[in-house]
Structures are given as structure tokens and as C-alpha cells.
Amino acid sequence: MVQTFNSQVKKKWLSGNGYKNAHKEKGYIGVWSYDAAALAKILGLDDSCFKGKKNYPYDLAHYKNARTFSANAYSKWLIKVREKEQGAERLEKEKVYIRELEEDYLALGAAAFYEKYKERFLKDLFFDEAEYRNYRMAGEEGILGFLLVNMLVTDGYILQMDYKDGPEEYLIDFVNERLETDYGKDMIEEPESDDESENMDAEIELYDTKYVKSLGRKLKRKGFRFVWFLIDSDQYYVCIMPKTAVLGKKWHEIRLKVD
């Protein structure tokens, strides 16, 4: 490998092939074989024969020799890239599930719909098919949105909290997991906690607490925002989404609070 490396550098770089007029180009800094030096550094090749050659940046390649290439660091980087790809794939699959549920809600009867989705999430909402059918027959506005929100709660894309819950307990972990897993973004630091009594005050909605507002500002600086779904009087449902994303009509059947 070392012999091949030496041969390639001499033929492609030290001879100056293809670089005769490089000095006439804007930003010219010399005909340096940076990629050859990088390969020598990464692979640990003996490049001593190039020391003193005018086109080989030997001093740069050996600057702080203790700083060697870490295969472990590279592996961690690959793992992070793969996790980002997997998160994006899961998010796309979830969008497919949403479209499928919408289509099934319109096309299937109550019994068939309940049978298809009971194991997925419906059995946690309705005791049996009859209870679901009665709920659907009541014809309340926003039933489809209600079902979608609860499916996304089951799949982890929406966080459900009780009105007595302190947002400090769950919200920051949920936000950072979604940022890292779904979008490959760095985590954000947790804001300072509020006085817990503020979250117990019935006149202050959870999403209006200082803690949540501070977290929301940090989230916006990342290019995201909170969306709160106001379904139950004693429950809060929240997700994060890119600021540029547009919510479809079905979501506006539910009461929303978009930061």
C-alpha cells in the first residue's frame, strides 16, 4: 500500500500534472497535495520520503502527531448518521399510517375499522366495538382528529400529560428525543424550572407556564415549534414540528394552540 501511495503522489501531484496554470486562478495557495497527506495521516502510512518535497505538506500532516485518526470516533459518527436515517424513515412510515387511517375512517364501517385498529390503539380508548360505534354515531366534530392524535400518542410522536403533571418531568426529554430521533438535530438545554405552584394553578394553562414558554423559544431557535391539541379538559397533548410545516384541515377540527 505504501509503495502504491508513493507512486500515486509522484505521478499525480509532484509532477505538477494538471496544475501548471493553478497560480493564475483566484485563491491560489500553492500546488499542495492535501488529500495525499490526509490519506497518510488517516491510514498511518510512512510518508517520510516526501519530507522536503515542495508539493507535499509534510509539516501540516505531522502537526501535533498525537492527534491521530480515531476509528472509534468515525464509528460513532456512522452510527449517528444511520440513526438519523432510521428516524427519517420511521417518520415517513408514520405519515403513511396517518393517510391510511384517514382513508379507512372514511371507507370502513365502525366494526371493520375497530377490528383493524383495536390492537394498534383503539382498545385503550374504547372498551369494545359497540362503545366505539356509539361514539362515532354521536357525530361529534373532530372524531378523526381525536383518533389520529391518540394513534400518535401510542407511537410516541405526541406527548400526553395530565393537567397536574409538571412539564419539567416529561417535556424536555420528549422534545430532545424527537429532535434527535426524527430530525437528527442536537438536543437543547433545559430551561430553569418554575415554581411548581405555578403549574398547579388552575388559572394558568400548562402551555402558558414560564418553563414551557422558555422551552418554546429555544425550540424556535432550532427551527421548530410546539403544537398543542386541546381535546380533554384534564389532558394536554403536544408535539413538535418544523416551523415551516403546514397543518392540514383535519387537524383544525381539533382545538389547537400553535406557538
mmCIF file of C-alpha atoms in Angstrom:
data_model
loop_
_atom_site.group_PDB
_atom_site.id
_atom_site.type_symbol
_atom_site.label_atom_id
_atom_site.label_comp_id
_atom_site.label_asym_id
_atom_site.label_seq_id
_atom_site.Cartn_x
_atom_site.Cartn_y
_atom_site.Cartn_z
ATOM 1 C CA MET A 1 0.000 0.000 0.000
ATOM 2 C CA VAL A 2 2.828 2.392 0.888
ATOM 3 C CA GLN A 3 4.531 1.733 -2.462
ATOM 4 C CA THR A 4 1.296 2.419 -4.367
ATOM 5 C CA PHE A 5 0.749 5.560 -2.333
ATOM 6 C CA ASN A 6 4.249 6.841 -3.103
ATOM 7 C CA SER A 7 3.804 6.120 -6.800
ATOM 8 C CA GLN A 8 0.456 7.926 -6.999
ATOM 9 C CA VAL A 9 1.742 11.024 -5.244
ATOM 10 C CA LYS A 10 4.771 11.263 -7.522
ATOM 11 C CA LYS A 11 2.751 10.753 -10.705
ATOM 12 C CA LYS A 12 -0.325 12.816 -9.912
ATOM 13 C CA TRP A 13 0.979 15.596 -7.720
ATOM 14 C CA LEU A 14 4.722 16.062 -7.536
ATOM 15 C CA SER A 15 4.977 16.181 -11.310
ATOM 16 C CA GLY A 16 2.519 19.077 -11.304
ATOM 17 C CA ASN A 17 0.255 17.470 -13.922
ATOM 18 C CA GLY A 18 -2.896 19.471 -14.395
ATOM 19 C CA TYR A 19 -1.730 22.296 -12.156
ATOM 20 C CA LYS A 20 0.601 24.239 -14.434
ATOM 21 C CA ASN A 21 -1.718 27.241 -14.505
ATOM 22 C CA ALA A 22 -3.070 26.919 -10.981
ATOM 23 C CA HIS A 23 -1.164 30.021 -9.889
ATOM 24 C CA LYS A 24 -3.320 32.081 -12.257
ATOM 25 C CA GLU A 25 -6.541 31.056 -10.523
ATOM 26 C CA LYS A 26 -8.210 33.134 -7.841
ATOM 27 C CA GLY A 27 -7.446 31.924 -4.326
ATOM 28 C CA TYR A 28 -4.228 30.149 -5.317
ATOM 29 C CA ILE A 29 -2.354 28.887 -2.241
ATOM 30 C CA GLY A 30 0.154 26.566 -3.869
ATOM 31 C CA VAL A 31 0.058 23.159 -5.504
ATOM 32 C CA TRP A 32 -0.278 21.161 -2.306
ATOM 33 C CA SER A 33 -1.273 17.506 -2.190
ATOM 34 C CA TYR A 34 -3.615 17.860 0.770
ATOM 35 C CA ASP A 35 -5.572 14.696 0.009
ATOM 36 C CA ALA A 36 -2.373 12.621 -0.114
ATOM 37 C CA ALA A 37 -1.281 13.999 3.264
ATOM 38 C CA ALA A 38 -4.742 13.295 4.675
ATOM 39 C CA LEU A 39 -4.592 9.678 3.480
ATOM 40 C CA ALA A 40 -1.152 9.236 5.011
ATOM 41 C CA LYS A 41 -2.432 10.633 8.307
ATOM 42 C CA ILE A 42 -5.629 8.568 8.400
ATOM 43 C CA LEU A 43 -4.054 5.280 7.295
ATOM 44 C CA GLY A 44 -0.830 5.777 9.235
ATOM 45 C CA LEU A 45 1.388 5.440 6.133
ATOM 46 C CA ASP A 46 5.101 6.223 6.129
ATOM 47 C CA ASP A 47 5.444 9.462 4.174
ATOM 48 C CA SER A 48 8.997 10.272 5.275
ATOM 49 C CA CYS A 49 10.252 10.052 1.673
ATOM 50 C CA PHE A 50 8.180 13.151 0.855
ATOM 51 C CA LYS A 51 9.672 15.297 3.590
ATOM 52 C CA GLY A 52 11.049 18.438 1.995
ATOM 53 C CA LYS A 53 9.185 17.958 -1.285
ATOM 54 C CA LYS A 54 7.740 21.257 -2.419
ATOM 55 C CA ASN A 55 4.243 19.930 -3.175
ATOM 56 C CA TYR A 56 3.734 17.723 -0.140
ATOM 57 C CA PRO A 57 2.519 19.433 3.097
ATOM 58 C CA TYR A 58 4.659 17.254 5.358
ATOM 59 C CA ASP A 59 4.702 19.696 8.279
ATOM 60 C CA LEU A 60 0.927 20.028 8.175
ATOM 61 C CA ALA A 61 0.479 16.244 8.094
ATOM 62 C CA HIS A 62 2.676 15.871 11.168
ATOM 63 C CA TYR A 63 1.353 18.837 13.107
ATOM 64 C CA LYS A 64 0.540 17.533 16.582
ATOM 65 C CA ASN A 65 1.216 13.895 15.766
ATOM 66 C CA ALA A 66 -0.551 12.848 18.928
ATOM 67 C CA ARG A 67 -3.800 13.727 17.155
ATOM 68 C CA THR A 68 -4.345 10.523 15.230
ATOM 69 C CA PHE A 69 -7.456 9.473 13.361
ATOM 70 C CA SER A 70 -9.892 7.677 15.650
ATOM 71 C CA ALA A 71 -11.716 4.757 14.098
ATOM 72 C CA ASN A 72 -13.947 4.758 17.168
ATOM 73 C CA ALA A 73 -14.967 8.365 16.548
ATOM 74 C CA TYR A 74 -15.688 7.509 12.924
ATOM 75 C CA SER A 75 -17.845 4.567 14.023
ATOM 76 C CA LYS A 76 -19.810 6.818 16.367
ATOM 77 C CA TRP A 77 -20.342 9.265 13.513
ATOM 78 C CA LEU A 78 -21.602 6.460 11.268
ATOM 79 C CA ILE A 79 -23.976 5.291 13.997
ATOM 80 C CA LYS A 80 -25.345 8.818 14.367
ATOM 81 C CA VAL A 81 -25.832 9.132 10.602
ATOM 82 C CA ARG A 82 -27.635 5.789 10.489
ATOM 83 C CA GLU A 83 -29.849 6.721 13.437
ATOM 84 C CA LYS A 84 -30.798 9.926 11.639
ATOM 85 C CA GLU A 85 -31.681 7.951 8.506
ATOM 86 C CA GLN A 86 -33.731 5.456 10.519
ATOM 87 C CA GLY A 87 -35.560 8.270 12.314
ATOM 88 C CA ALA A 88 -36.453 9.884 8.995
ATOM 89 C CA GLU A 89 -37.648 6.518 7.666
ATOM 90 C CA ARG A 90 -39.861 5.955 10.721
ATOM 91 C CA LEU A 91 -41.306 9.446 10.379
ATOM 92 C CA GLU A 92 -42.181 8.795 6.729
ATOM 93 C CA LYS A 93 -43.830 5.488 7.686
ATOM 94 C CA GLU A 94 -45.866 7.301 10.331
ATOM 95 C CA LYS A 95 -47.123 9.710 7.671
ATOM 96 C CA VAL A 96 -48.220 6.678 5.633
ATOM 97 C CA TYR A 97 -50.060 5.307 8.697
ATOM 98 C CA ILE A 98 -51.838 8.654 9.098
ATOM 99 C CA ARG A 99 -53.029 8.646 5.482
ATOM 100 C CA GLU A 100 -54.116 5.015 5.786
ATOM 101 C CA LEU A 101 -56.128 5.706 8.940
ATOM 102 C CA GLU A 102 -57.832 8.667 7.260
ATOM 103 C CA GLU A 103 -58.794 6.550 4.255
ATOM 104 C CA ASP A 104 -60.012 3.671 6.425
ATOM 105 C CA TYR A 105 -62.073 6.008 8.599
ATOM 106 C CA LEU A 106 -63.962 7.172 5.515
ATOM 107 C CA ALA A 107 -64.171 3.795 3.760
ATOM 108 C CA LEU A 108 -64.754 1.249 6.545
ATOM 109 C CA GLY A 109 -67.722 0.723 8.783
ATOM 110 C CA ALA A 110 -67.373 1.030 12.539
ATOM 111 C CA ALA A 111 -66.953 -2.726 13.095
ATOM 112 C CA ALA A 112 -64.278 -3.186 10.415
ATOM 113 C CA PHE A 113 -62.410 -0.056 11.496
ATOM 114 C CA TYR A 114 -62.397 -1.104 15.147
ATOM 115 C CA GLU A 115 -61.212 -4.604 14.280
ATOM 116 C CA LYS A 116 -58.319 -3.268 12.209
ATOM 117 C CA TYR A 117 -57.086 -0.726 14.752
ATOM 118 C CA LYS A 118 -58.075 -2.163 18.122
ATOM 119 C CA GLU A 119 -54.671 -3.718 18.809
ATOM 120 C CA ARG A 120 -52.884 -0.667 17.480
ATOM 121 C CA PHE A 121 -54.552 1.801 19.859
ATOM 122 C CA LEU A 122 -58.384 1.686 19.898
ATOM 123 C CA LYS A 123 -58.720 -0.845 22.711
ATOM 124 C CA ASP A 124 -57.052 1.687 25.014
ATOM 125 C CA LEU A 125 -59.757 4.232 24.171
ATOM 126 C CA PHE A 126 -62.894 2.096 23.858
ATOM 127 C CA PHE A 127 -63.920 -0.998 25.784
ATOM 128 C CA ASP A 128 -65.314 -2.721 22.693
ATOM 129 C CA GLU A 129 -66.572 -2.145 19.171
ATOM 130 C CA ALA A 130 -70.034 -1.161 20.422
ATOM 131 C CA GLU A 131 -68.638 1.681 22.530
ATOM 132 C CA TYR A 132 -66.602 2.910 19.577
ATOM 133 C CA ARG A 133 -69.623 2.696 17.248
ATOM 134 C CA ASN A 134 -71.775 4.701 19.663
ATOM 135 C CA TYR A 135 -69.061 7.325 19.973
ATOM 136 C CA ARG A 136 -68.790 7.585 16.211
ATOM 137 C CA MET A 137 -72.565 7.669 15.705
ATOM 138 C CA ALA A 138 -72.803 10.605 18.082
ATOM 139 C CA GLY A 139 -71.283 12.565 15.222
ATOM 140 C CA GLU A 140 -69.202 14.891 17.349
ATOM 141 C CA GLU A 141 -66.894 17.217 15.461
ATOM 142 C CA GLY A 142 -63.239 16.254 15.372
ATOM 143 C CA ILE A 143 -63.569 12.462 15.793
ATOM 144 C CA LEU A 144 -60.994 11.757 13.078
ATOM 145 C CA GLY A 145 -58.562 14.222 14.623
ATOM 146 C CA PHE A 146 -59.133 12.644 18.037
ATOM 147 C CA LEU A 147 -58.272 9.211 16.635
ATOM 148 C CA LEU A 148 -55.170 10.493 14.857
ATOM 149 C CA VAL A 149 -53.868 12.226 17.972
ATOM 150 C CA ASN A 150 -54.287 9.095 20.073
ATOM 151 C CA MET A 151 -52.582 6.912 17.474
ATOM 152 C CA LEU A 152 -49.628 9.310 17.509
ATOM 153 C CA VAL A 153 -49.586 9.221 21.316
ATOM 154 C CA THR A 154 -49.309 5.427 21.140
ATOM 155 C CA ASP A 155 -46.477 5.685 18.606
ATOM 156 C CA GLY A 156 -44.611 8.288 20.667
ATOM 157 C CA TYR A 157 -44.933 11.281 18.333
ATOM 158 C CA ILE A 158 -47.323 13.152 20.629
ATOM 159 C CA LEU A 159 -46.829 13.528 24.374
ATOM 160 C CA GLN A 160 -49.888 13.207 26.610
ATOM 161 C CA MET A 161 -49.765 14.856 30.028
ATOM 162 C CA ASP A 162 -52.245 15.210 32.851
ATOM 163 C CA TYR A 163 -53.096 18.747 33.923
ATOM 164 C CA LYS A 164 -51.449 18.014 37.279
ATOM 165 C CA ASP A 165 -48.175 16.951 35.666
ATOM 166 C CA GLY A 166 -45.230 19.292 35.847
ATOM 167 C CA PRO A 167 -43.815 19.860 32.338
ATOM 168 C CA GLU A 168 -40.292 19.565 33.759
ATOM 169 C CA GLU A 169 -40.896 15.852 34.323
ATOM 170 C CA TYR A 170 -41.542 14.866 30.718
ATOM 171 C CA LEU A 171 -41.392 17.683 28.190
ATOM 172 C CA ILE A 172 -37.646 18.246 27.782
ATOM 173 C CA ASP A 173 -36.975 14.511 27.332
ATOM 174 C CA PHE A 174 -39.771 14.244 24.777
ATOM 175 C CA VAL A 175 -38.534 17.281 22.835
ATOM 176 C CA ASN A 176 -34.923 16.111 22.709
ATOM 177 C CA GLU A 177 -35.862 12.563 21.734
ATOM 178 C CA ARG A 178 -37.943 13.843 18.830
ATOM 179 C CA LEU A 179 -35.239 16.313 17.736
ATOM 180 C CA GLU A 180 -32.545 13.626 17.730
ATOM 181 C CA THR A 181 -34.579 10.655 16.518
ATOM 182 C CA ASP A 182 -36.838 12.242 13.902
ATOM 183 C CA TYR A 183 -34.771 15.147 12.631
ATOM 184 C CA GLY A 184 -31.155 14.363 13.537
ATOM 185 C CA LYS A 185 -30.807 17.631 15.463
ATOM 186 C CA ASP A 186 -28.748 18.342 18.567
ATOM 187 C CA MET A 187 -30.513 18.418 21.904
ATOM 188 C CA ILE A 188 -31.444 21.672 23.591
ATOM 189 C CA GLU A 189 -30.633 22.591 27.161
ATOM 190 C CA GLU A 190 -33.388 22.502 29.725
ATOM 191 C CA PRO A 191 -34.667 25.894 30.896
ATOM 192 C CA GLU A 192 -34.634 26.741 34.568
ATOM 193 C CA SER A 193 -37.599 25.221 36.396
ATOM 194 C CA ASP A 194 -40.513 27.367 37.516
ATOM 195 C CA ASP A 195 -42.026 27.459 40.921
ATOM 196 C CA GLU A 196 -44.023 24.213 40.974
ATOM 197 C CA SER A 197 -47.018 26.065 42.387
ATOM 198 C CA GLU A 198 -47.430 27.837 39.050
ATOM 199 C CA ASN A 199 -48.197 24.531 37.322
ATOM 200 C CA MET A 200 -50.799 23.673 39.945
ATOM 201 C CA ASP A 201 -52.645 26.959 39.434
ATOM 202 C CA ALA A 202 -55.904 26.133 37.639
ATOM 203 C CA GLU A 203 -55.948 29.579 36.035
ATOM 204 C CA ILE A 204 -52.603 29.037 34.289
ATOM 205 C CA GLU A 205 -52.622 26.581 31.407
ATOM 206 C CA LEU A 206 -49.617 24.282 31.273
ATOM 207 C CA TYR A 207 -48.555 25.681 27.898
ATOM 208 C CA ASP A 208 -48.578 29.203 29.356
ATOM 209 C CA THR A 209 -46.119 28.491 32.164
ATOM 210 C CA LYS A 210 -42.765 30.262 32.112
ATOM 211 C CA TYR A 211 -40.939 26.947 31.766
ATOM 212 C CA VAL A 212 -42.855 25.893 28.648
ATOM 213 C CA LYS A 213 -42.591 29.333 27.058
ATOM 214 C CA SER A 214 -38.833 29.363 27.651
ATOM 215 C CA LEU A 215 -38.515 25.889 26.149
ATOM 216 C CA GLY A 216 -40.625 27.022 23.202
ATOM 217 C CA ARG A 217 -38.237 29.899 22.483
ATOM 218 C CA LYS A 218 -35.275 27.515 22.485
ATOM 219 C CA LEU A 219 -37.192 25.219 20.160
ATOM 220 C CA LYS A 220 -37.938 28.049 17.731
ATOM 221 C CA ARG A 221 -34.249 28.876 17.508
ATOM 222 C CA LYS A 222 -33.817 25.304 16.263
ATOM 223 C CA GLY A 223 -36.453 25.896 13.578
ATOM 224 C CA PHE A 224 -39.299 24.049 15.338
ATOM 225 C CA ARG A 225 -42.431 24.873 17.312
ATOM 226 C CA PHE A 226 -44.906 23.334 19.727
ATOM 227 C CA VAL A 227 -48.398 22.299 18.655
ATOM 228 C CA TRP A 228 -50.869 21.680 21.495
ATOM 229 C CA PHE A 229 -54.044 19.652 20.946
ATOM 230 C CA LEU A 230 -56.854 20.709 23.278
ATOM 231 C CA ILE A 231 -59.024 17.584 23.397
ATOM 232 C CA ASP A 232 -59.772 16.867 27.050
ATOM 233 C CA SER A 233 -60.185 19.400 29.810
ATOM 234 C CA ASP A 234 -57.811 17.477 32.079
ATOM 235 C CA GLN A 235 -55.257 16.308 29.493
ATOM 236 C CA TYR A 236 -52.624 18.038 27.394
ATOM 237 C CA TYR A 237 -51.350 16.687 24.080
ATOM 238 C CA VAL A 238 -48.284 18.216 22.465
ATOM 239 C CA CYS A 239 -45.921 17.549 19.578
ATOM 240 C CA ILE A 240 -43.117 19.418 17.865
ATOM 241 C CA MET A 241 -42.932 20.185 14.170
ATOM 242 C CA PRO A 242 -40.824 22.325 11.823
ATOM 243 C CA LYS A 243 -41.912 25.968 11.795
ATOM 244 C CA THR A 244 -42.358 25.787 8.024
ATOM 245 C CA ALA A 245 -44.725 22.782 8.145
ATOM 246 C CA VAL A 246 -48.413 23.420 7.464
ATOM 247 C CA LEU A 247 -51.168 21.630 9.362
ATOM 248 C CA GLY A 248 -53.876 20.078 7.184
ATOM 249 C CA LYS A 249 -57.593 20.744 7.560
ATOM 250 C CA LYS A 250 -58.244 17.599 9.599
ATOM 251 C CA TRP A 251 -56.021 18.869 12.398
ATOM 252 C CA HIS A 252 -58.013 22.069 12.670
ATOM 253 C CA GLU A 253 -61.101 20.041 13.513
ATOM 254 C CA ILE A 254 -59.452 19.780 16.912
ATOM 255 C CA ARG A 255 -58.839 22.823 19.046
ATOM 256 C CA LEU A 256 -55.206 23.731 18.561
ATOM 257 C CA LYS A 257 -52.704 26.087 20.071
ATOM 258 C CA VAL A 258 -49.744 26.599 17.749
ATOM 259 C CA ASP A 259 -46.790 28.519 19.158
#
